[in-house]
């Protein structure tokens, strides 16, 4: 067969035919893979949620929250009636190559349960380490050289895990005065990641069911605080007395600076946080409240950035 | 048959696109930060090369000379889009790591180069073999380069730890390491080539 001559009609005809054929092929292939692509994106989402909220049989309620003109999707998890945690999908645009999308799981008290990186375009081998770096350090299998020659190189220790971290204000890398070790040679990626986590926490503070309740507690009345106190061991008559005590102090607590020592517990099932208020100081009068020795067992405490107590459960006060 | 073997070896060794012809340097340098990435990119390009070579050798006679380049590009772009959709659907993990480089296969000079230099002049069987040879040669080169960079940079090959990571030379994972490693590899290949030619 001889080659077609390059005249106008031939050229237009052939190019059009090729383009139409290509378009047909592509559209056919697109409709073939469309559902598959959607499905794999959805699967990734579900896998990420179940990774960051490790509860069995949790019911998820998704919700869209707007914060600083940005939309976030959150998933509140309930086991039965109980609220057990929130997964927040958050992102940061300040990565080394743009967008970093993460899913962060929070326990009701603001502790980070786990995280998953949904999308990132960081440098392979450097910034991409964020997928593991901020989780507790794993036992690394010894390298071939070590196994063959039978010696062991001491692994570098790092303090970079944010899993199990009790959020109190923003996380930052050590270079910026924070407490988290940045990924070696990928500080910008680390910053972007922590930014995403921080905004996830802001969204969590704004939108989780318990936080909304807490805000109510703080603004409305002490009566609500009573409700949430666990008074199992207190007799009914005493409870009333206890509450009045409570009333006085709690009012002050809200205005005062409280130093709170929290020890994040090891795993999620244990007590959320154990703390002790060491000193209650009334800033209005600028004096330590006398006659009141505080020996408090705080089961769940929520502290804002300036370490002001917003709300806490189960407090016992001893009056001298 | 012997012709086919010759064509294959020509693409794979004698005119290896990465080491000898230095074609397609952008994906070569960009995607070889690890062995597995280099290999996936090489195999993706192989797929496009075979398909486009076959398609172009089949349509070579009905395409007028003056519009052959746009026609070939449309054919190549179609196969790349098909590949991209397929990878997105069935291999999301690899799709994410290769990301931007998959659409860039369209402008990879190897693909258009083979279409022009070989597929437009030969039958579709030989063109398929030529695509396979060149593609695998490219994949092989990318895998070797990726392995070297991964080994020197992170102490691993295909994710298997060879020596402790903290002794790795980070530069090899980054762009400068790509140039250095590729330069040294080409030097070695040239050395071998001049030796075998002298004998």
Coordinates of C-alpha atoms in Angstrom, one line a residue:
Chain A
X1 CA 0.0 0.0 0.0
X2 CA 1.3 3.4 -1.0
X3 CA 1.5 6.2 1.5
X4 CA -1.3 8.7 1.3
X5 CA -0.5 11.9 -0.4
X6 CA -0.2 15.0 1.9
X7 CA -3.1 17.0 0.4
X8 CA -5.5 19.0 2.6
X9 CA -8.4 16.6 2.5
X10 CA -6.3 13.6 3.3
X11 CA -4.6 15.4 6.2
X12 CA -7.8 16.7 7.7
X13 CA -9.6 13.4 7.3
X14 CA -6.8 11.3 8.8
X15 CA -6.2 13.6 11.8
X16 CA -9.9 13.8 12.5
X17 CA -10.3 10.1 12.3
X18 CA -7.4 9.4 14.6
X19 CA -8.6 12.0 17.2
X20 CA -12.2 10.6 17.1
X21 CA -10.9 7.1 17.6
X22 CA -8.6 8.2 20.4
X23 CA -11.5 10.0 22.1
X24 CA -13.8 7.0 21.8
X25 CA -11.1 4.7 23.2
X26 CA -10.4 7.0 26.1
X27 CA -14.1 7.6 27.0
X28 CA -14.7 3.8 27.0
X29 CA -11.7 3.3 29.2
X30 CA -12.7 6.1 31.5
X31 CA -16.1 4.7 32.1
X32 CA -14.5 1.3 32.7
X33 CA -12.2 2.6 35.5
X34 CA -14.3 5.4 36.9
X35 CA -16.1 3.4 39.6
X36 CA -12.8 1.6 40.4
X37 CA -11.0 4.8 41.0
X38 CA -13.8 6.2 43.2
X39 CA -13.9 2.9 45.1
X40 CA -10.1 2.9 45.8
X41 CA -10.3 6.5 47.0
X42 CA -13.2 5.6 49.3
X43 CA -11.4 2.5 50.5
X44 CA -8.3 4.6 51.3
X45 CA -10.5 7.0 53.3
X46 CA -12.2 4.2 55.3
X47 CA -8.9 2.6 56.0
X48 CA -7.4 5.9 57.2
X49 CA -10.4 6.4 59.5
X50 CA -10.2 3.0 61.0
X51 CA -6.4 3.4 61.4
X52 CA -6.7 6.7 63.4
X53 CA -9.8 5.6 65.4
X54 CA -8.9 2.1 66.6
X55 CA -12.3 1.2 68.1
X56 CA -14.4 -1.7 67.2
X57 CA -17.9 -1.3 66.0
X58 CA -17.8 2.4 66.1
X59 CA -20.6 4.3 64.3
X60 CA -19.3 7.2 62.3
X61 CA -21.1 10.5 61.8
X62 CA -19.5 12.7 59.3
X63 CA -19.8 16.5 59.4
X64 CA -18.4 19.4 57.5
X65 CA -16.9 22.1 59.6
X66 CA -15.8 25.5 58.4
X67 CA -12.9 27.1 60.1
X68 CA -11.0 30.2 58.8
X69 CA -12.9 29.9 55.5
X70 CA -11.6 26.4 55.0
X71 CA -13.8 23.3 54.9
X72 CA -12.9 20.3 57.0
X73 CA -14.6 16.9 57.1
X74 CA -14.7 15.4 60.5
X75 CA -16.0 12.0 61.6
X76 CA -17.3 11.6 65.1
X77 CA -17.2 8.0 66.3
X78 CA -19.8 6.6 68.7
X79 CA -19.9 3.2 70.4
X80 CA -23.5 2.9 71.3
X81 CA -24.4 6.2 72.8
X82 CA -20.9 7.0 73.9
X83 CA -18.8 9.5 72.1
X84 CA -15.3 7.9 71.7
X85 CA -13.3 10.0 69.4
X86 CA -13.1 12.2 66.3
X87 CA -11.2 11.8 63.0
X88 CA -10.4 15.1 61.4
X89 CA -9.4 15.3 57.8
X90 CA -7.1 18.3 57.5
X91 CA -4.5 19.7 55.1
X92 CA -1.7 22.2 54.9
X93 CA -0.5 23.9 51.8
X94 CA 3.0 24.7 53.0
X95 CA 4.6 21.4 52.1
X96 CA 7.8 21.3 50.2
X97 CA 5.8 20.4 47.0
X98 CA 2.4 21.7 48.0
X99 CA -0.5 20.0 49.6
X100 CA -0.1 17.7 52.6
X101 CA -3.4 15.9 53.5
X102 CA -3.7 14.1 56.8
X103 CA -6.3 12.3 58.9
X104 CA -5.8 12.7 62.6
X105 CA -7.7 10.8 65.3
X106 CA -8.4 12.5 68.6
X107 CA -9.7 10.9 71.8
X108 CA -12.5 12.9 73.5
X109 CA -9.9 14.6 75.8
X110 CA -7.8 15.9 72.9
X111 CA -5.2 13.1 72.9
X112 CA -3.9 12.1 69.5
X113 CA -4.8 8.5 68.9
X114 CA -3.1 8.1 65.6
X115 CA -2.7 9.7 62.2
X116 CA -2.5 8.8 58.6
X117 CA -1.1 10.7 55.7
X118 CA -3.7 10.7 52.9
X119 CA -1.8 12.7 50.3
X120 CA 1.6 14.3 50.0
X121 CA 4.1 15.1 47.3
X122 CA 7.2 15.5 49.4
X123 CA 10.7 14.5 48.3
X124 CA 10.9 10.7 48.2
X125 CA 13.2 9.4 50.9
X126 CA 13.0 12.6 52.9
X127 CA 9.6 14.3 53.4
X128 CA 7.8 11.1 52.6
X129 CA 9.1 9.7 55.8
X130 CA 6.3 11.6 57.5
X131 CA 4.1 8.6 57.1
X132 CA 6.1 6.8 59.8
X133 CA 8.3 9.4 61.4
X134 CA 5.7 10.9 63.8
X135 CA 4.5 7.5 65.0
X136 CA 6.3 5.7 67.9
X137 CA 9.7 4.4 66.8
X138 CA 9.4 0.9 65.4
X139 CA 11.9 -1.9 66.0
X140 CA 13.9 -1.9 62.8
X141 CA 15.0 -5.2 61.4
X142 CA 18.8 -5.2 61.4
X143 CA 20.4 -4.6 58.1
X144 CA 22.2 -7.3 56.0
X145 CA 25.7 -6.1 56.9
X146 CA 24.8 -6.2 60.6
X147 CA 23.4 -9.7 60.3
X148 CA 26.3 -11.1 58.2
X149 CA 29.0 -9.7 60.4
X150 CA 27.1 -10.0 63.6
X151 CA 27.4 -6.6 65.1
X152 CA 24.8 -4.0 65.9
X153 CA 24.8 -0.3 65.2
X154 CA 23.1 1.8 67.8
X155 CA 20.0 3.2 66.3
X156 CA 19.4 6.9 66.5
X157 CA 16.8 7.8 69.1
X158 CA 14.4 10.6 68.3
X159 CA 11.5 12.3 70.0
X160 CA 9.2 12.7 67.2
X161 CA 6.1 10.7 68.1
X162 CA 2.9 12.6 68.3
X163 CA 0.8 9.5 68.8
X164 CA -0.5 9.6 72.4
X165 CA 0.4 13.2 72.7
X166 CA -2.0 15.3 74.7
X167 CA -2.7 18.4 72.6
X168 CA -2.3 21.6 74.5
X169 CA -1.9 24.3 72.1
X170 CA 0.1 23.9 68.9
X171 CA 2.8 21.4 68.1
X172 CA 6.0 22.7 66.6
X173 CA 9.4 21.3 65.6
X174 CA 12.4 21.8 67.8
X175 CA 13.8 24.5 65.5
X176 CA 10.7 26.6 66.0
X177 CA 10.9 26.1 69.8
X178 CA 8.6 23.1 69.9
X179 CA 9.2 19.6 71.3
X180 CA 9.0 17.5 68.2
X181 CA 12.1 16.3 66.3
X182 CA 11.8 17.3 62.7
X183 CA 12.4 14.7 59.9
X184 CA 16.2 14.8 59.1
X185 CA 16.7 17.1 56.2
X186 CA 13.0 17.7 55.8
X187 CA 12.1 20.5 58.3
X188 CA 9.7 22.1 55.8
X189 CA 7.8 18.9 55.3
X190 CA 7.7 18.4 59.1
X191 CA 6.4 21.9 59.6
X192 CA 3.7 21.4 57.0
X193 CA 2.7 18.1 58.6
X194 CA 2.5 19.6 62.1
X195 CA 0.5 22.6 60.7
X196 CA -2.0 20.2 59.3
X197 CA -2.2 18.4 62.7
X198 CA -2.6 21.7 64.5
X199 CA -5.5 22.8 62.3
X200 CA -7.0 19.4 62.8
X201 CA -6.9 20.1 66.5
X202 CA -8.5 23.5 66.1
X203 CA -11.3 21.9 64.1
X204 CA -11.6 19.2 66.8
X205 CA -11.8 21.8 69.5
X206 CA -14.5 23.6 67.6
X207 CA -16.5 20.8 66.4
X208 CA -16.3 17.6 68.6
X209 CA -19.5 16.9 70.5
X210 CA -17.7 17.0 73.9
X211 CA -15.9 20.2 73.2
X212 CA -19.2 21.8 72.4
X213 CA -20.5 20.6 75.7
X214 CA -17.5 21.9 77.5
X215 CA -17.8 25.3 76.1
X216 CA -21.4 25.3 77.4
X217 CA -20.2 24.3 80.8
X218 CA -17.7 27.1 80.9
X219 CA -20.1 29.8 80.0
X220 CA -23.4 28.7 81.4
X221 CA -23.5 27.6 84.9
X222 CA -21.9 25.6 87.6
X223 CA -25.0 23.4 87.7
X224 CA -23.9 21.7 84.5
X225 CA -20.5 21.0 86.1
X226 CA -22.3 19.2 88.9
X227 CA -23.9 17.0 86.4
X228 CA -20.7 15.9 84.9
X229 CA -19.0 15.3 88.2
X230 CA -18.7 11.7 89.1
X231 CA -20.1 11.6 92.6
X232 CA -20.3 7.8 93.0
X233 CA -18.7 7.7 96.4
X234 CA -20.4 10.8 97.8
X235 CA -23.6 10.5 99.8
X236 CA -26.6 12.4 98.6
X237 CA -26.7 14.9 101.5
X238 CA -23.0 15.4 101.4
X239 CA -23.2 15.9 97.7
X240 CA -25.1 19.1 98.2
X241 CA -22.5 20.4 100.5
X242 CA -19.8 19.2 98.3
X243 CA -21.3 21.0 95.4
X244 CA -21.5 24.3 97.3
X245 CA -17.8 24.0 98.1
X246 CA -17.3 23.2 94.5
X247 CA -19.2 26.1 93.4
X248 CA -17.0 28.6 95.2
X249 CA -13.8 27.1 94.0
X250 CA -14.8 26.2 90.5
X251 CA -15.8 29.8 89.9
X252 CA -12.3 30.8 90.9
X253 CA -10.6 28.1 89.0
X254 CA -12.1 29.5 85.9
X255 CA -10.4 32.8 86.5
X256 CA -7.2 31.5 87.9
X257 CA -3.9 30.2 86.7
X258 CA -3.6 26.6 87.4
X259 CA -0.5 24.6 87.0
X260 CA -1.5 21.2 85.8
X261 CA 0.8 18.3 85.6
X262 CA -0.6 15.7 83.2
X263 CA 0.8 12.4 82.5
X264 CA -0.5 11.0 79.3
X265 CA -1.4 7.4 79.9
X266 CA 0.1 4.7 77.8
X267 CA -2.9 3.4 76.0
X268 CA -6.3 4.7 75.1
X269 CA -8.4 2.3 77.3
X270 CA -6.8 3.5 80.5
X271 CA -7.8 6.6 82.4
X272 CA -7.7 9.6 80.0
X273 CA -5.3 11.6 82.1
X274 CA -4.2 11.9 85.6
X275 CA -3.4 15.2 86.9
X276 CA -3.2 17.2 90.0
X277 CA -3.8 20.9 90.6
X278 CA -0.9 21.9 92.7
X279 CA -1.9 25.4 93.4
X280 CA -5.0 27.4 93.0
X281 CA -4.3 31.0 92.9
X282 CA -7.0 33.6 92.7
X283 CA -5.6 36.2 90.3
X284 CA -8.3 38.6 91.2
X285 CA -7.2 38.9 94.8
X286 CA -3.7 37.9 93.9
X287 CA -3.5 35.5 96.8
X288 CA -3.5 31.8 97.4
X289 CA -6.9 30.6 98.4
X290 CA -6.5 29.7 102.0
X291 CA -8.1 27.1 104.1
X292 CA -8.5 25.0 101.0
X293 CA -6.1 22.2 100.3
X294 CA -6.7 20.9 96.9
X295 CA -6.0 17.3 96.4
X296 CA -7.7 16.7 93.2
X297 CA -7.9 13.7 91.1
X298 CA -8.6 14.9 87.7
X299 CA -9.9 12.3 85.3
X300 CA -10.3 14.4 82.3
X301 CA -9.0 17.8 81.9
X302 CA -9.1 20.2 79.1
X303 CA -6.6 23.0 79.1
X304 CA -6.3 25.8 76.6
X305 CA -3.1 27.4 75.2
X306 CA -2.6 29.6 78.2
X307 CA -3.0 26.6 80.5
X308 CA -6.4 27.9 81.7
X309 CA -8.6 25.1 82.8
X310 CA -11.7 25.1 80.7
X311 CA -13.3 22.2 82.4
X312 CA -12.5 19.1 84.4
X313 CA -14.3 16.1 85.8
X314 CA -14.2 14.5 89.2
X315 CA -12.5 16.8 91.6
X316 CA -12.2 16.3 95.3
X317 CA -11.5 19.2 97.5
X318 CA -10.5 19.0 101.1
X319 CA -11.2 21.9 103.4
X320 CA -8.7 22.4 106.2
Chain B
X1 CA 13.5 -14.6 14.2
X2 CA 17.2 -13.7 14.3
X3 CA 16.1 -10.3 13.0
X4 CA 13.8 -9.9 16.0
X5 CA 16.6 -10.8 18.5
X6 CA 18.8 -8.4 16.8
X7 CA 16.2 -5.6 17.1
X8 CA 15.6 -6.4 20.7
X9 CA 19.3 -6.4 21.7
X10 CA 19.8 -3.2 19.7
X11 CA 17.2 -1.4 21.9
X12 CA 18.2 -3.2 25.1
X13 CA 22.0 -2.9 24.9
X14 CA 23.6 -1.4 21.8
X15 CA 21.4 1.7 21.7
X16 CA 20.2 1.7 25.2
X17 CA 18.0 4.8 25.5
X18 CA 19.4 5.9 28.9
X19 CA 23.0 4.9 28.8
X20 CA 24.0 5.3 25.2
X21 CA 21.4 7.6 23.5
X22 CA 20.7 9.7 26.6
X23 CA 17.1 10.0 25.8
X24 CA 14.3 10.6 28.3
X25 CA 16.6 12.2 30.9
X26 CA 13.7 13.9 32.8
X27 CA 12.1 10.7 34.1
X28 CA 15.5 9.1 34.4
X29 CA 16.7 11.7 36.9
X30 CA 13.3 12.4 38.4
X31 CA 11.8 9.1 39.3
X32 CA 14.9 7.1 40.3
X33 CA 15.0 8.0 44.0
X34 CA 14.4 4.4 44.8
X35 CA 14.7 1.1 42.8
X36 CA 11.0 0.4 42.9
X37 CA 10.1 3.8 41.6
X38 CA 12.6 3.5 38.7
X39 CA 11.4 0.1 37.8
X40 CA 7.7 1.1 37.8
X41 CA 8.5 4.1 35.6
X42 CA 10.5 2.0 33.2
X43 CA 7.8 -0.6 32.9
X44 CA 5.1 2.0 32.5
X45 CA 7.2 3.5 29.6
X46 CA 7.7 0.0 28.2
X47 CA 3.9 -0.5 28.0
X48 CA 3.4 2.8 26.2
X49 CA 6.3 2.1 23.8
X50 CA 5.0 -1.3 22.8
X51 CA 1.4 -0.1 22.3
X52 CA 2.4 3.0 20.4
X53 CA 4.9 1.2 18.3
X54 CA 2.4 -1.4 17.2
X55 CA -0.4 1.2 16.6
X56 CA 1.9 3.5 14.6
X57 CA 3.3 0.7 12.5
X58 CA -0.2 -0.3 11.6
X59 CA -1.4 3.2 10.6
X60 CA 1.9 4.3 9.1
X61 CA 0.6 4.0 5.5
X62 CA -2.6 5.9 5.9
X63 CA -1.0 8.8 7.7
X64 CA 0.1 11.6 5.3
X65 CA 3.7 12.6 5.9
X66 CA 2.9 16.2 6.9
X67 CA 0.6 15.3 9.7
X68 CA 2.5 12.3 11.0
X69 CA 3.9 14.0 14.1
X70 CA 0.6 15.2 15.5
X71 CA -1.0 11.8 14.6
X72 CA 1.8 10.0 16.5
X73 CA 1.5 12.3 19.5
X74 CA -2.3 11.7 19.6
X75 CA -1.7 7.9 19.5
X76 CA 1.0 8.1 22.2
X77 CA -1.1 10.4 24.4
X78 CA -4.0 8.1 24.2
X79 CA -2.0 5.2 25.4
X80 CA -0.5 7.2 28.2
X81 CA -4.0 8.3 29.4
X82 CA -5.2 4.8 29.3
X83 CA -2.1 3.8 31.3
X84 CA -2.7 6.6 33.8
X85 CA -6.4 5.7 34.3
X86 CA -5.5 2.0 34.7
X87 CA -2.8 2.7 37.3
X88 CA -5.0 5.1 39.2
X89 CA -7.7 2.4 39.4
X90 CA -5.7 -0.7 40.0
X91 CA -2.3 0.4 41.4
X92 CA -3.1 3.5 43.4
X93 CA 0.1 3.3 45.5
X94 CA 2.5 3.4 42.5
X95 CA 0.3 6.0 40.8
X96 CA 0.8 8.3 43.8
X97 CA 4.6 8.0 43.9
X98 CA 5.0 8.4 40.1
X99 CA 2.4 11.1 40.0
X100 CA 3.4 13.8 37.6
X101 CA 5.8 11.6 35.6
X102 CA 3.2 9.4 34.1
X103 CA 1.6 12.1 31.9
X104 CA 5.1 13.2 31.0
X105 CA 5.7 9.9 29.2
X106 CA 3.9 11.6 26.3
X107 CA 6.8 13.9 25.7
X108 CA 9.4 11.3 26.5
X109 CA 11.7 11.5 23.4
X110 CA 12.2 7.7 23.4
X111 CA 8.6 7.1 22.6
X112 CA 8.3 9.5 19.7
X113 CA 11.9 8.7 18.7
X114 CA 11.2 5.0 18.3
X115 CA 7.9 5.8 16.5
X116 CA 9.8 8.0 14.0
X117 CA 12.9 5.9 13.6
X118 CA 11.5 2.4 13.7
X119 CA 7.8 1.9 13.8
X120 CA 7.1 4.2 10.8
X121 CA 9.3 2.0 8.7
X122 CA 8.8 -1.6 9.9
X123 CA 6.0 -4.0 10.3
X124 CA 4.1 -4.3 13.6
X125 CA 5.7 -7.5 14.9
X126 CA 9.2 -6.0 14.7
X127 CA 7.9 -2.7 16.0
X128 CA 6.5 -4.5 19.1
X129 CA 9.9 -6.2 19.6
X130 CA 11.6 -2.9 19.2
X131 CA 9.3 -1.3 21.7
X132 CA 9.9 -4.2 24.2
X133 CA 13.7 -4.0 23.7
X134 CA 13.9 -0.2 24.2
X135 CA 11.4 -0.2 27.0
X136 CA 13.1 -2.9 28.9
X137 CA 16.5 -1.3 28.3
X138 CA 15.0 1.9 29.7
X139 CA 13.5 0.0 32.6
X140 CA 16.7 -1.8 33.3
X141 CA 18.7 1.5 33.3
X142 CA 16.2 3.1 35.6
X143 CA 16.2 0.2 38.0
X144 CA 20.0 0.1 38.2
X145 CA 20.2 3.9 38.7
X146 CA 17.4 3.7 41.3
X147 CA 19.1 0.8 43.2
X148 CA 22.4 2.7 43.3
X149 CA 20.8 5.9 44.5
X150 CA 18.6 4.1 47.1
X151 CA 21.6 2.0 48.3
X152 CA 24.0 5.0 48.7
X153 CA 21.3 7.3 50.0
X154 CA 19.3 5.2 52.4
X155 CA 21.2 1.9 52.8
X156 CA 18.3 -0.1 51.2
X157 CA 17.6 -1.8 47.9
X158 CA 14.0 -2.5 47.1
X159 CA 13.2 -1.6 50.7
X160 CA 15.5 -4.3 52.1
X161 CA 18.0 -2.7 54.6
X162 CA 21.6 -3.5 53.5
X163 CA 23.4 -1.2 56.0
X164 CA 22.2 1.1 58.7
X165 CA 20.3 4.1 57.4
X166 CA 22.2 6.7 59.3
X167 CA 25.4 6.0 57.2
X168 CA 23.6 6.8 54.0
X169 CA 24.6 9.8 51.8
X170 CA 21.4 11.7 51.6
X171 CA 22.6 13.7 48.6
X172 CA 22.1 10.6 46.4
X173 CA 18.3 10.6 47.1
X174 CA 18.2 14.2 46.0
X175 CA 18.6 15.7 42.5
X176 CA 22.4 16.2 42.6
X177 CA 22.9 12.5 43.5
X178 CA 20.9 11.6 40.4
X179 CA 23.3 13.5 38.1
X180 CA 26.4 12.1 39.8
X181 CA 25.2 8.5 39.8
X182 CA 24.0 8.7 36.2
X183 CA 27.3 10.3 35.1
X184 CA 29.3 7.6 36.8
X185 CA 27.1 4.9 35.3
X186 CA 27.5 6.3 31.8
X187 CA 31.3 6.5 32.3
X188 CA 31.3 2.8 33.3
X189 CA 29.2 1.8 30.3
X190 CA 31.5 3.8 28.0
X191 CA 34.5 2.1 29.5
X192 CA 33.0 -1.4 28.9
X193 CA 32.0 -0.4 25.4
X194 CA 35.4 0.8 24.4
X195 CA 37.0 -2.3 25.8
X196 CA 34.7 -4.7 23.9
X197 CA 35.2 -2.7 20.7
X198 CA 39.0 -2.9 21.0
X199 CA 39.0 -6.6 21.4

